[in-house]
Coordinates of C-alpha atoms in Angstrom, one line a residue:
M1 CA 3.0 -19.1 22.5
S2 CA 0.9 -16.9 25.0
T3 CA -1.0 -13.7 23.7
T4 CA 2.1 -11.8 24.7
G5 CA 4.2 -14.1 22.7
L6 CA 1.8 -13.8 19.7
R7 CA 2.2 -9.9 19.9
E8 CA 6.1 -10.4 19.9
Y9 CA 5.8 -12.6 16.9
L10 CA 3.6 -10.1 14.9
D11 CA 5.9 -7.4 15.8
G12 CA 8.9 -9.4 14.4
P13 CA 12.5 -8.3 14.3
H14 CA 11.5 -4.5 14.5
K15 CA 9.6 -4.7 17.9
A16 CA 11.8 -1.9 19.5
A17 CA 10.8 0.5 16.7
R18 CA 7.1 -0.4 17.1
D19 CA 7.3 0.1 20.8
L20 CA 9.1 3.5 20.6
V21 CA 6.1 4.7 18.4
R22 CA 3.5 3.1 20.6
D23 CA 5.1 5.0 23.5
G24 CA 5.0 8.2 21.6
L25 CA 1.5 7.6 20.6
A26 CA 0.4 7.0 24.2
T27 CA 2.1 10.3 25.2
N28 CA 0.3 12.3 22.6
A29 CA -3.2 10.7 23.0
G30 CA -4.8 14.1 23.2
L31 CA -4.1 14.4 19.3
L32 CA -6.8 11.7 18.7
D33 CA -9.5 14.4 19.6
A34 CA -7.8 17.4 18.0
G35 CA -9.7 16.9 14.7
Q36 CA -12.8 17.2 16.6
E37 CA -12.0 20.1 18.9
L38 CA -9.7 22.4 17.0
S39 CA -10.1 24.6 14.1
R40 CA -8.6 23.3 10.9
G41 CA -5.5 25.7 11.1
E42 CA -4.9 24.9 14.7
Y43 CA -5.3 21.1 14.0
R44 CA -2.7 21.3 11.5
D45 CA -0.4 23.0 13.8
K46 CA -1.0 20.5 16.5
V47 CA -0.1 17.7 14.2
L48 CA 3.1 19.5 13.3
E49 CA 3.9 19.9 17.0
V50 CA 3.5 16.3 17.7
M51 CA 5.4 15.3 14.5
Q52 CA 8.2 17.5 15.8
Q53 CA 8.0 15.8 19.2
I54 CA 8.5 12.1 17.8
T55 CA 11.2 13.4 15.5
A56 CA 13.1 14.5 18.5
Q57 CA 12.7 11.0 19.9
G58 CA 14.6 9.7 17.0
H59 CA 12.2 7.5 15.2
T60 CA 11.8 9.6 12.1
G61 CA 15.7 9.3 11.3
R62 CA 15.7 5.6 11.8
G63 CA 15.9 4.6 8.0
F64 CA 18.5 7.2 6.9
P65 CA 22.2 6.7 6.8
K66 CA 24.2 7.3 10.1
E67 CA 26.5 9.8 8.6
F68 CA 23.4 12.3 8.4
G69 CA 21.9 11.5 11.9
G70 CA 20.1 8.4 11.0
Q71 CA 20.4 5.0 12.2
G72 CA 20.5 3.0 8.9
D73 CA 17.5 0.9 9.9
L74 CA 15.1 0.8 6.9
G75 CA 12.9 -2.1 8.3
G76 CA 12.6 -0.3 11.6
F77 CA 11.7 2.9 9.9
I78 CA 8.9 1.4 7.9
A79 CA 7.5 -0.8 10.9
G80 CA 7.5 2.5 12.9
F81 CA 5.7 4.3 10.4
E82 CA 3.1 1.6 10.1
T83 CA 2.7 1.8 13.7
L84 CA 1.7 5.5 13.5
A85 CA -1.6 4.2 12.0
F86 CA -2.6 3.1 15.4
G87 CA -3.0 7.0 16.1
D88 CA -4.1 9.8 14.5
L89 CA -3.8 9.3 10.7
S90 CA -3.0 12.9 9.9
L91 CA 0.2 12.6 11.8
M92 CA 1.2 9.6 10.0
V93 CA 0.5 11.1 6.7
K94 CA 2.4 14.2 7.4
A95 CA 5.3 12.3 8.5
G96 CA 5.1 10.3 5.6
V97 CA 5.3 13.4 3.4
Q98 CA 8.1 14.8 5.3
F99 CA 10.3 11.9 5.8
G100 CA 9.4 9.2 3.4
L101 CA 8.7 11.3 0.5
F102 CA 10.4 14.8 0.7
A103 CA 13.5 13.5 2.4
G104 CA 13.3 10.0 0.7
A105 CA 13.4 11.8 -2.6
I106 CA 16.6 13.8 -1.6
L107 CA 18.2 10.5 -0.4
H108 CA 17.4 8.3 -3.4
L109 CA 17.4 10.7 -6.3
G110 CA 20.1 13.2 -5.3
T111 CA 23.9 12.9 -4.7
S112 CA 26.4 13.7 -1.9
R113 CA 26.1 17.4 -2.4
H114 CA 22.3 17.5 -2.0
H115 CA 22.7 15.0 1.1
E116 CA 25.1 17.1 2.8
E117 CA 23.3 20.3 2.4
Y118 CA 19.7 19.1 3.0
L119 CA 19.4 15.8 4.5
T120 CA 20.3 16.3 8.2
D121 CA 17.8 19.3 8.3
A122 CA 15.1 17.4 6.6
I123 CA 15.3 14.2 8.7
E124 CA 15.5 16.3 11.9
G125 CA 12.4 18.2 11.0
R126 CA 14.0 21.8 10.5
L127 CA 13.5 21.9 6.8
L128 CA 9.9 21.1 6.2
G129 CA 9.4 19.9 2.6
C130 CA 6.7 18.8 0.0
F131 CA 6.6 16.1 -2.8
A132 CA 5.2 17.8 -5.7
M133 CA 4.3 15.3 -8.1
T134 CA 0.7 15.1 -8.6
E135 CA -1.0 17.6 -11.2
T136 CA -4.6 18.5 -11.6
G137 CA -4.7 17.0 -15.1
H138 CA -2.2 14.2 -14.6
G139 CA -2.7 11.8 -11.6
S140 CA -1.2 8.4 -11.9
N141 CA 0.2 9.1 -15.4
V142 CA 3.4 10.6 -14.1
Q143 CA 5.2 10.5 -17.4
A144 CA 2.7 13.1 -19.1
L145 CA 3.3 15.8 -16.2
G146 CA 3.1 19.3 -17.7
T147 CA 5.4 21.2 -15.3
T148 CA 8.5 22.2 -17.2
A149 CA 12.1 22.7 -16.0
T150 CA 14.2 24.4 -18.8
Y151 CA 18.0 25.0 -18.6
D152 CA 19.3 28.4 -19.1
P153 CA 22.9 28.1 -19.8
A154 CA 23.5 31.8 -19.5
T155 CA 22.7 31.9 -15.8
E156 CA 23.2 28.1 -15.1
E157 CA 19.8 27.8 -13.8
F158 CA 16.8 25.9 -14.4
V159 CA 13.4 27.8 -14.9
I160 CA 10.4 26.1 -13.3
H161 CA 7.0 26.9 -15.0
T162 CA 3.4 25.9 -14.9
P163 CA 2.3 26.2 -18.5
T164 CA -1.4 25.3 -18.1
A165 CA -4.0 25.0 -15.3
A166 CA -3.8 21.2 -15.8
A167 CA -0.1 21.4 -14.9
R168 CA -0.8 23.0 -11.5
K169 CA 0.6 20.8 -8.6
D170 CA -2.4 19.4 -6.7
Y171 CA -3.1 17.7 -3.2
I172 CA 0.5 18.3 -2.3
G173 CA 1.0 17.5 1.6
N174 CA 2.7 20.4 3.6
A175 CA 2.2 22.9 0.7
A176 CA -0.8 24.9 2.3
R177 CA 0.8 25.9 5.4
H178 CA 4.3 24.4 6.6
G179 CA 6.3 23.5 3.7
R180 CA 9.5 25.6 2.8
M181 CA 10.8 23.4 0.0
A182 CA 9.5 21.0 -2.4
T183 CA 10.9 18.1 -4.6
V184 CA 9.3 19.2 -7.9
F185 CA 8.9 16.5 -10.7
A186 CA 8.9 18.2 -14.1
Q187 CA 9.6 17.7 -17.7
L188 CA 13.4 18.5 -18.2
V189 CA 14.2 20.6 -21.2
V190 CA 17.8 21.2 -22.1
G191 CA 18.8 22.7 -25.3
G192 CA 15.4 22.6 -26.7
E193 CA 15.0 18.9 -26.1
T194 CA 12.8 17.4 -23.6
H195 CA 14.4 14.4 -21.6
G196 CA 11.4 13.3 -19.6
V197 CA 10.4 13.7 -15.8
H198 CA 13.3 14.6 -13.5
C199 CA 13.1 15.9 -9.9
L200 CA 14.4 19.3 -8.7
L201 CA 14.6 20.9 -5.3
V202 CA 12.6 24.3 -5.4
P203 CA 12.3 26.7 -2.6
I204 CA 8.3 27.6 -2.1
R205 CA 8.6 29.7 1.3
T206 CA 10.7 32.1 2.8
A207 CA 11.9 31.5 6.4
D208 CA 9.0 33.8 7.5
G209 CA 6.6 31.9 5.7
D210 CA 5.6 34.0 2.6
P211 CA 5.7 32.4 -0.8
M212 CA 8.8 32.8 -2.8
P213 CA 8.8 35.0 -5.8
G214 CA 6.9 33.5 -8.7
V215 CA 5.3 30.8 -6.7
T216 CA 1.5 30.8 -5.8
L217 CA 0.5 28.6 -3.0
S218 CA -3.2 27.9 -2.1
D219 CA -5.1 25.6 0.2
C220 CA -7.0 22.4 -0.9
G221 CA -9.5 23.1 1.8
A222 CA -11.6 20.8 3.9
K223 CA -11.3 17.1 2.7
L224 CA -13.2 13.9 3.6
G225 CA -10.6 13.3 6.1
L226 CA -7.0 13.8 7.1
N227 CA -7.8 17.5 7.8
G228 CA -4.6 17.8 10.0
V229 CA -2.6 17.7 6.7
D230 CA -2.2 20.9 5.0
N231 CA -2.8 19.7 1.3
G232 CA -2.1 22.6 -1.1
R233 CA -1.7 23.5 -4.7
I234 CA 1.5 25.1 -6.2
V235 CA 1.7 27.1 -9.5
F236 CA 5.3 28.1 -10.7
D237 CA 5.7 31.4 -12.8
Q238 CA 9.2 31.3 -14.3
V239 CA 10.8 30.4 -11.1
R240 CA 14.6 30.2 -11.3
V241 CA 16.6 27.8 -9.2
P242 CA 20.4 27.0 -9.6
R243 CA 21.7 23.9 -11.9
T244 CA 22.7 22.1 -8.9
A245 CA 19.0 21.9 -7.7
L246 CA 18.6 18.9 -10.1
L247 CA 18.6 15.8 -8.2
D248 CA 21.2 14.1 -10.4
R249 CA 21.8 10.7 -9.3
Y250 CA 20.4 9.3 -12.7
A251 CA 20.8 12.2 -15.0
Q252 CA 23.3 15.2 -15.2
V253 CA 23.4 18.5 -16.8
D254 CA 26.9 20.3 -17.0
A255 CA 27.3 24.1 -17.0
E256 CA 27.3 24.2 -20.6
G257 CA 23.9 22.7 -20.8
N258 CA 25.0 19.1 -21.9
Y259 CA 22.5 16.4 -20.7
S260 CA 23.9 13.0 -19.8
S261 CA 22.8 9.9 -18.0
E262 CA 24.1 6.3 -17.6
I263 CA 20.7 5.0 -18.4
E264 CA 20.2 5.8 -22.1
N265 CA 16.6 4.5 -22.6
P266 CA 14.3 7.4 -21.4
D267 CA 11.6 4.9 -20.4
R268 CA 14.0 2.8 -18.5
R269 CA 15.6 5.9 -16.7
F270 CA 12.1 7.1 -15.7
F271 CA 11.0 3.7 -14.1
T272 CA 14.3 3.3 -12.3
M273 CA 14.0 6.8 -10.7
L274 CA 10.4 6.2 -9.8
G275 CA 11.3 2.6 -8.5
T276 CA 13.7 4.1 -5.9
L277 CA 10.5 5.8 -4.4
V278 CA 8.8 2.4 -3.8
Q279 CA 9.0 2.9 0.1
G280 CA 6.0 5.3 0.2
R281 CA 4.0 2.4 -1.5
V282 CA 5.3 -0.2 1.0
S283 CA 4.5 2.2 3.9
V284 CA 1.0 3.1 2.9
G285 CA 0.0 -0.4 2.4
G286 CA 1.2 -1.4 5.9
A287 CA -0.5 1.7 7.5
A288 CA -3.7 0.6 6.0
I289 CA -3.4 -2.9 7.4
N290 CA -2.6 -1.2 10.9
A291 CA -5.7 0.9 10.6
S292 CA -7.8 -2.3 10.0
K293 CA -6.5 -3.5 13.4
V294 CA -7.7 -0.5 15.2
A295 CA -11.1 -1.0 13.7
L296 CA -11.3 -4.7 14.5
T297 CA -10.0 -4.3 18.1
I298 CA -12.8 -1.8 18.7
A299 CA -15.6 -3.7 17.0
I300 CA -14.6 -7.3 18.4
R301 CA -14.3 -5.9 21.9
Y302 CA -17.7 -4.0 21.6
A303 CA -19.2 -7.4 20.1
D304 CA -17.8 -9.4 23.1
R305 CA -19.7 -7.2 25.8
R306 CA -22.7 -5.8 24.0
R307 CA -25.8 -7.9 24.4
Q308 CA -29.0 -7.9 22.3
F309 CA -31.9 -10.5 22.1
G310 CA -31.7 -14.0 23.1
A311 CA -33.2 -17.2 23.3
P312 CA -37.2 -17.0 23.4
G313 CA -38.4 -17.2 26.9
S314 CA -35.2 -16.4 28.3
A315 CA -34.3 -13.2 30.4
D316 CA -30.6 -13.5 29.2
E317 CA -29.6 -11.5 26.1
A318 CA -26.8 -13.0 24.0
L319 CA -23.5 -11.2 23.2
L320 CA -23.3 -10.1 19.7
L321 CA -20.1 -12.0 18.9
D322 CA -22.1 -15.2 19.8
Y323 CA -24.4 -14.6 16.8
R324 CA -23.2 -16.7 13.7
M325 CA -23.9 -13.6 11.3
H326 CA -21.8 -11.4 13.5
Q327 CA -18.9 -13.7 13.4
R328 CA -19.3 -14.1 9.8
R329 CA -19.0 -10.2 9.5
L330 CA -16.0 -9.6 11.6
L331 CA -13.9 -12.9 11.9
P332 CA -13.0 -13.6 8.3
L333 CA -11.7 -9.9 8.2
L334 CA -9.7 -10.5 11.2
A335 CA -8.3 -13.5 9.6
R336 CA -7.6 -11.6 6.4
T337 CA -5.9 -8.9 8.5
Y338 CA -3.5 -11.3 10.0
A339 CA -2.9 -12.8 6.3
L340 CA -2.1 -9.3 5.1
H341 CA 0.1 -8.6 8.1
F342 CA 2.5 -11.4 7.3
A343 CA 2.4 -10.6 3.5
Q344 CA 3.4 -7.1 4.5
A345 CA 6.3 -8.3 6.7
E346 CA 7.6 -10.4 3.8
L347 CA 7.3 -7.2 1.5
V348 CA 9.3 -5.1 4.0
D349 CA 12.0 -7.9 4.5
E350 CA 12.5 -7.7 0.5
F351 CA 12.4 -4.1 0.5
V352 CA 15.2 -4.1 3.1
R353 CA 17.2 -6.8 1.3
I354 CA 17.2 -4.7 -1.9
F355 CA 17.6 -1.1 -0.6
G356 CA 19.6 -2.0 2.6
S357 CA 22.5 -3.6 0.9
E358 CA 25.2 -2.1 -1.4
E359 CA 25.3 -5.1 -3.7
V360 CA 22.4 -7.2 -5.0
A361 CA 22.6 -9.6 -7.7
D362 CA 20.3 -8.6 -10.8
E363 CA 19.3 -5.4 -8.8
E364 CA 17.1 -4.1 -11.8
H365 CA 15.2 -7.3 -12.0
D366 CA 14.7 -7.4 -8.2
Q367 CA 13.5 -3.9 -8.0
R368 CA 10.8 -4.6 -10.7
A369 CA 9.7 -7.5 -8.9
L370 CA 9.6 -5.5 -5.6
E371 CA 7.7 -2.7 -7.3
A372 CA 5.0 -5.2 -8.4
Q373 CA 4.8 -6.9 -5.0
A374 CA 4.5 -3.5 -3.1
A375 CA 1.8 -2.6 -5.9
G376 CA -0.3 -5.5 -5.3
T377 CA -0.1 -5.5 -1.3
K378 CA -0.7 -1.9 -1.3
A379 CA -3.7 -2.4 -3.4
L380 CA -5.3 -5.3 -1.4
G381 CA -4.2 -3.9 1.9
T382 CA -6.0 -0.5 1.2
W383 CA -9.0 -1.9 -0.1
H384 CA -9.2 -4.5 2.9
A385 CA -9.0 -1.3 5.2
T386 CA -12.0 0.3 3.5
E387 CA -14.0 -2.9 3.6
T388 CA -13.1 -3.8 7.1
I389 CA -13.8 -0.4 8.7
Q390 CA -17.1 0.0 7.1
M391 CA -18.0 -3.5 8.3
C392 CA -16.9 -2.8 11.9
R393 CA -18.8 0.5 11.8
E394 CA -22.0 -1.4 10.7
A395 CA -21.3 -4.1 13.2
C396 CA -21.2 -1.6 16.1
G397 CA -24.6 -0.2 15.0
G398 CA -25.5 3.4 16.1
A399 CA -22.5 3.5 18.6
G400 CA -20.2 3.0 15.6
Y401 CA -21.5 6.2 14.1
L402 CA -20.6 8.4 17.0
A403 CA -17.4 10.2 16.5
E404 CA -16.2 9.5 20.0
N405 CA -15.9 6.0 19.0
R406 CA -13.3 6.6 16.4
L407 CA -14.7 4.5 13.5
S408 CA -16.1 7.4 11.7
T409 CA -12.7 9.2 11.7
L410 CA -10.9 5.8 10.8
K411 CA -13.2 5.6 7.9
A412 CA -12.7 9.1 6.6
D413 CA -9.0 9.1 7.1
T414 CA -8.3 5.9 5.4
D415 CA -10.5 6.4 2.3
V416 CA -8.1 8.0 0.3
F417 CA -5.4 5.3 0.9
T418 CA -6.9 3.6 -2.1
T419 CA -5.9 6.6 -4.3
F420 CA -2.7 8.0 -3.1
E421 CA 0.8 6.3 -3.7
G422 CA -0.9 5.1 -6.8
D423 CA -4.6 4.3 -7.7
N424 CA -5.3 0.7 -6.8
T425 CA -6.7 -0.2 -10.2
V426 CA -3.6 1.0 -11.9
L427 CA -1.6 -0.8 -9.4
L428 CA -2.9 -4.1 -10.2
Q429 CA -2.6 -3.3 -13.9
L430 CA 1.2 -3.0 -12.9
V431 CA 1.0 -6.3 -11.3
A432 CA -0.5 -8.0 -14.2
K433 CA 1.9 -6.5 -16.5
G434 CA 4.9 -7.8 -14.6
L435 CA 3.3 -11.3 -14.7
L436 CA 2.8 -11.2 -18.4
T437 CA 6.1 -9.7 -19.2
N438 CA 8.3 -11.0 -16.3
Y439 CA 10.0 -7.5 -16.6
R440 CA 12.2 -8.1 -19.6
E441 CA 14.6 -5.6 -20.1
S442 CA 12.9 -3.3 -22.4
F443 CA 9.5 -2.5 -21.1
G444 CA 6.6 -0.4 -22.1
K445 CA 5.1 2.8 -20.7
L446 CA 2.5 2.5 -17.9
D447 CA 0.0 4.8 -20.0
P448 CA -2.7 2.6 -21.6
L449 CA -1.3 2.7 -25.0
G450 CA 2.2 2.0 -24.1
T451 CA 1.2 -0.9 -22.0
A452 CA -1.0 -2.3 -24.6
R453 CA 1.7 -2.3 -27.1
F454 CA 4.2 -3.9 -24.9
I455 CA 1.8 -6.5 -23.6
A456 CA 0.4 -7.3 -26.9
A457 CA 3.9 -7.8 -28.4
Q458 CA 4.7 -10.4 -25.4
A459 CA 1.2 -11.9 -25.5
V460 CA 1.9 -13.8 -28.8
E461 CA 5.1 -15.4 -27.3
I462 CA 3.3 -16.1 -24.1
A463 CA 0.4 -17.6 -25.7
V464 CA 2.5 -19.9 -27.9
E465 CA 5.3 -20.9 -25.6
K466 CA 3.0 -21.8 -22.7
T467 CA 4.1 -25.6 -22.4
A468 CA 5.3 -25.0 -18.9
L469 CA 2.1 -23.4 -18.0
R470 CA 0.0 -26.4 -19.4
I471 CA 2.1 -28.7 -17.6
L472 CA 1.3 -26.7 -14.3
I473 CA -2.2 -26.6 -15.2
E474 CA -2.4 -30.4 -15.7
R475 CA -0.6 -30.9 -12.5
L476 CA -3.0 -28.7 -10.8
R477 CA -6.0 -30.6 -12.2
D478 CA -4.5 -33.8 -10.7
A479 CA -4.2 -32.2 -7.4
V480 CA -7.3 -30.2 -7.1
P481 CA -10.7 -32.3 -7.0
N482 CA -13.1 -31.1 -9.9
R483 CA -16.8 -31.1 -10.1
N484 CA -17.0 -34.6 -10.8
D485 CA -15.3 -35.8 -7.5
T486 CA -17.9 -37.5 -5.8
T487 CA -15.5 -38.6 -2.7
D488 CA -16.0 -37.2 0.7
P489 CA -16.5 -33.4 0.1
D490 CA -14.8 -32.5 3.4
A491 CA -11.7 -34.4 2.6
G492 CA -8.5 -32.3 2.6
L493 CA -10.4 -28.9 3.0
R494 CA -7.8 -27.9 5.6
D495 CA -4.9 -28.8 3.9
D496 CA -2.5 -26.0 2.9
A497 CA -1.5 -27.6 -0.5
Y498 CA -5.2 -27.8 -1.5
H499 CA -5.6 -23.9 -0.8
S500 CA -2.5 -23.0 -2.6
G501 CA -3.4 -25.3 -5.4
L502 CA -6.9 -23.7 -6.1
L503 CA -5.4 -20.1 -5.8
R504 CA -2.6 -21.1 -8.2
F505 CA -4.7 -22.7 -10.6
R506 CA -7.1 -19.6 -10.7
E507 CA -4.0 -17.2 -11.2
E508 CA -2.4 -19.3 -13.8
H509 CA -5.7 -20.0 -15.6
M510 CA -6.7 -16.1 -15.7
L511 CA -3.2 -15.2 -16.9
A512 CA -3.4 -17.7 -19.8
A513 CA -6.8 -16.4 -20.7
V514 CA -5.7 -12.9 -20.9
A515 CA -2.6 -13.9 -23.0
R516 CA -5.0 -15.7 -25.5
R517 CA -7.4 -12.6 -25.6
L518 CA -4.6 -10.5 -26.4
K519 CA -3.2 -12.7 -29.1
R520 CA -6.5 -13.0 -30.7
G521 CA -7.2 -9.2 -30.7
I522 CA -3.7 -8.6 -32.4
D523 CA -4.2 -11.5 -34.9
D524 CA -7.6 -9.9 -35.8
G525 CA -5.9 -6.6 -36.6
V526 CA -7.4 -4.5 -33.9
E527 CA -5.4 -1.7 -32.6
P528 CA -3.3 -2.5 -29.6
F529 CA -4.9 0.3 -27.3
E530 CA -8.5 -1.2 -28.0
V531 CA -7.1 -4.8 -27.6
F532 CA -6.0 -3.8 -24.3
N533 CA -9.0 -1.8 -23.2
R534 CA -11.2 -4.7 -24.0
C535 CA -9.3 -7.0 -21.8
Q536 CA -8.6 -4.5 -19.0
D537 CA -11.1 -6.1 -16.6
H538 CA -9.6 -9.4 -17.0
V539 CA -6.1 -8.0 -16.6
I540 CA -7.0 -6.5 -13.4
A541 CA -8.7 -9.7 -12.2
A542 CA -5.5 -11.7 -13.1
G543 CA -3.3 -9.3 -11.0
R544 CA -5.5 -9.5 -8.1
A545 CA -5.7 -13.3 -8.2
H546 CA -2.0 -13.4 -8.1
V547 CA -1.8 -11.1 -5.0
E548 CA -4.3 -13.2 -3.2
R549 CA -2.2 -16.2 -3.8
V550 CA 0.9 -14.5 -2.4
V551 CA -0.9 -13.3 0.6
L552 CA -2.2 -16.7 1.3
E553 CA 1.2 -18.5 0.9
A554 CA 2.9 -15.7 3.2
F555 CA 0.3 -16.5 5.9
A556 CA 0.9 -20.2 5.3
A557 CA 4.8 -19.7 5.8
A558 CA 4.2 -17.5 9.0
V559 CA 2.1 -20.3 10.5
Q560 CA 4.9 -23.0 9.9
A561 CA 7.4 -20.6 11.4
A562 CA 5.4 -19.9 14.5
P563 CA 6.9 -21.3 17.8
E564 CA 4.8 -24.2 19.1
G565 CA 2.1 -23.2 21.6
T566 CA -1.5 -22.4 21.8
A567 CA -1.2 -19.3 19.9
S568 CA 0.4 -21.3 16.9
A569 CA -2.5 -23.6 16.9
R570 CA -4.7 -20.6 16.7
L571 CA -2.7 -19.0 14.0
K572 CA -3.4 -22.3 12.1
D573 CA -7.1 -21.9 12.7
L574 CA -7.0 -18.4 11.5
Y575 CA -5.2 -19.4 8.5
D576 CA -7.7 -22.0 7.6
L577 CA -10.5 -19.4 8.0
H578 CA -8.7 -16.8 5.7
A579 CA -8.0 -19.4 3.0
L580 CA -11.5 -21.1 3.0
A581 CA -13.0 -17.7 3.3
T582 CA -11.0 -16.5 0.1
I583 CA -12.1 -19.6 -1.8
E584 CA -15.6 -19.2 -0.7
A585 CA -15.7 -15.7 -2.1
E586 CA -14.9 -17.0 -5.5
R587 CA -16.6 -20.4 -5.5
A588 CA -18.8 -19.4 -8.5
W589 CA -15.6 -18.9 -10.5
Y590 CA -14.4 -22.6 -9.3
L591 CA -17.7 -24.1 -10.0
E592 CA -17.6 -22.6 -13.5
H593 CA -14.3 -23.9 -14.2
G594 CA -14.8 -27.4 -12.8
R595 CA -12.6 -26.9 -9.6
L596 CA -15.3 -27.5 -7.2
S597 CA -18.2 -29.8 -7.1
T598 CA -21.5 -28.3 -5.4
A599 CA -21.1 -30.6 -2.6
R600 CA -17.7 -29.4 -2.0
S601 CA -18.7 -25.8 -2.3
K602 CA -21.3 -26.4 0.3
A603 CA -18.8 -28.2 2.5
I604 CA -16.5 -25.0 2.4
I605 CA -19.4 -22.7 3.4
A606 CA -20.0 -25.1 6.3
L607 CA -16.5 -25.2 7.4
V608 CA -16.1 -21.4 7.3
N609 CA -19.1 -21.4 9.8
E610 CA -17.4 -24.0 11.8
L611 CA -14.1 -22.0 12.0
C612 CA -15.7 -18.8 12.9
A613 CA -17.1 -20.7 16.0
T614 CA -13.7 -22.1 16.7
V615 CA -12.0 -18.7 16.5
R616 CA -14.8 -16.9 18.3
P617 CA -13.9 -17.7 21.9
Y618 CA -10.3 -16.2 21.7
A619 CA -11.0 -13.4 19.1
G620 CA -10.4 -10.9 21.7
E621 CA -7.0 -12.3 22.5
L622 CA -6.1 -12.2 18.7
V623 CA -6.9 -8.4 18.6
D624 CA -5.1 -7.7 22.0
A625 CA -2.0 -9.3 20.3
F626 CA -2.1 -6.2 17.7
G627 CA -0.8 -4.1 20.6
V628 CA -2.9 -1.1 19.7
P629 CA -2.2 1.5 22.3
G630 CA -5.0 2.1 24.8
A631 CA -6.2 5.5 24.0
A632 CA -6.7 4.5 20.4
V633 CA -9.3 1.7 21.2
D634 CA -10.5 2.4 24.7
V635 CA -13.6 4.2 23.3
P636 CA -16.7 4.9 25.2
M637 CA -18.6 2.0 23.7
V638 CA -16.0 -0.8 24.7
V639 CA -15.2 0.7 28.3
P640 CA -17.7 -0.3 30.9
S641 CA -19.7 2.2 32.8
Q642 CA -19.8 2.4 36.5
H643 CA -23.1 0.8 36.3
E644 CA -22.0 -2.3 34.6

C-alpha cells in the first residue's frame, strides 16, 4: 500500500465526499487569511458567502432525504463535514450550525409538515437558522432550561418567553447577524402543566434582517477564536408562534390544548429527543481530529527541514525531527491521531447503521450505546486536538507563534471544541453512567442528583452481582504479567492482546472500584448526591479508561483490515507506538496495581523510544496521507525560500 493507497484507506468509503470538500476548500483558499485581514463583520459575511458556495456544490445536502433535495448519504455528509476542518474553522462551525443543528433539528424532531415547509430551504441555505438551546444560566443541564413555551388555546398559539436573565439564549451561532429562524428549546407548558423541554420553530428576523417583534438580539462580540461565526444572544418577550411551530415527532398538542406523547416517561422522552441530535457530537469529534492532522502536518514538515545545533565539532546542523525529544513530542501524537481517526470511522459507521436504516433491532438500546460512544470519542478527540496543537506550536518555536503559519489560529479556533456539543467532563460522566447501568429501560436524569440516585441504586446490584467481572479480572491476571514477573521484560510488548489486556484490566478494575465506593457510601447512609460527588473524579477516570480501550481496539482492527504492503507495516508500527505510549502514560497506575514490573515499565519506555526512531523516516509520508489541501499547510515556515 503506497502513500496514495494509505490516503485512500484513511478516506474510507466516503472518499468522494471528502474530495469534494477538499476541492471546495482549495477554491476558497483565500478564506484562510480573511480572519486576519477583514473586520469582524466583513469576515462573517465572507464565511457566509463561502458557505453558500459549498452549498451550491451539493455537499451540505448530502445527508438529507432525497425528496427534499438531499442525497440520503449520512456517512458522506459527516465525512465531508469533518473535512471542512482542513480549512477555515469558522466555515465549518457555521455550516454545522446551519445544516447539522438547525436543519437537523427540523429533520429529526419535526414531522412531514415541517419537512415540506422548511427543510428544502434550510438545506439549500435560503432559510438561515439558529439552534437555540444553551442559556446563560444553564449550559449542559438542558433539562433545567428556563425559557417557556406556554400554549394559549384561545388563539392556538405558543407564547415563547424569557422569564429571567439566566434564561437568555446565549452563544447561539447565526443569531447575531444572519439567522432568520431558530429552533428554540423551551419548557412546554400546556393547561398549567409543564411537560419538560421541547423544541419549537420561532422566527427571529424579518426578510429585511430586522428583529421580529418581541425578539431582542445582541452580539456576543469578539471571542478567543471562531470570529467568523456570528454568535449572539436571544431574549423573547411574549413572542407568539402558531401551534404548528412545535416540532412534534415525539409529542403533540391538539387545538384544544391536550398534550400527548407515545413516550409516557418524561425523562425517557427528553433523552430520546436529544438522542436524535447526536450527529452534532459525532461531527465535532471528527472535526477536532482533522484539525489535529493539520497541525501535525505543519509541525512535522517543519521539523523535517528545520536544522538546529549538531554534533560537537561538526559544521552540519541536525534536523529537528532527528532529535529524540522532538520525536517524543510529535510522533506519539501522530500515532494517537491515527488511532482516533479509526475510532471515529467506527463511530460514523455505527451512526449510519442506526440512523440510516428504517428498522433497527433494539433501537433504543442501540441509540443509547451510540450516544455514549459519541460522547467518549468527542471528549478524547477534542482534548487531543487541544494538546496536539499546543505541542505543535511549541515544537515550531517562534515560527509557530506567527499568525501566518496558522497554528495560532488553529489553537484559538479549536479551543471551544472541548466545551460545545457537551462539556467533555460531563460527557465522560455520561460514558461512565452507561457502563455502570448498561442503559437499562428506566434511567436517571443527567443532573448530578438524578445521576447519583440512579447510579447508587444500580451500584448495589453491580457490586454484589459481579461474578462475571471477577472471572474476567482473574483471566486478565493470568494474561497480563504482574510486578513479580521476572522473565524477559521485553517479551510480548508488541502483542496486540497484551495491549488490549492491560487496557481492559484497567477499565474493569476502575469500574468495579467505583461501584464498591458507591455501594459503601449508600450503605453508610450518606446522601446520594454526596456519595456521587465524592466519587465523581473516579467516575470520570473510569469513563476515560473505557474510551481509551475502545480507541486502541479500533486502531488494532484497522491495522488488521489494511491491505498488505509497506504502508500496512507502517500502520502496525504506528499502532504499537500508540498502544505503548498509552500504557506508558499510565505506568504509575499499572505499577500500583501490580500489572507491571519495574523492569517491564522501563522496557516500555525504551520501546517507545525505539518506535519513534522507526516511524521517524516516514513521518512525512504519514502526514501526507491525511490529504490536507495545500493552502492549509503550505505555510511560510514549511515552504523553502528561494535561497534554500
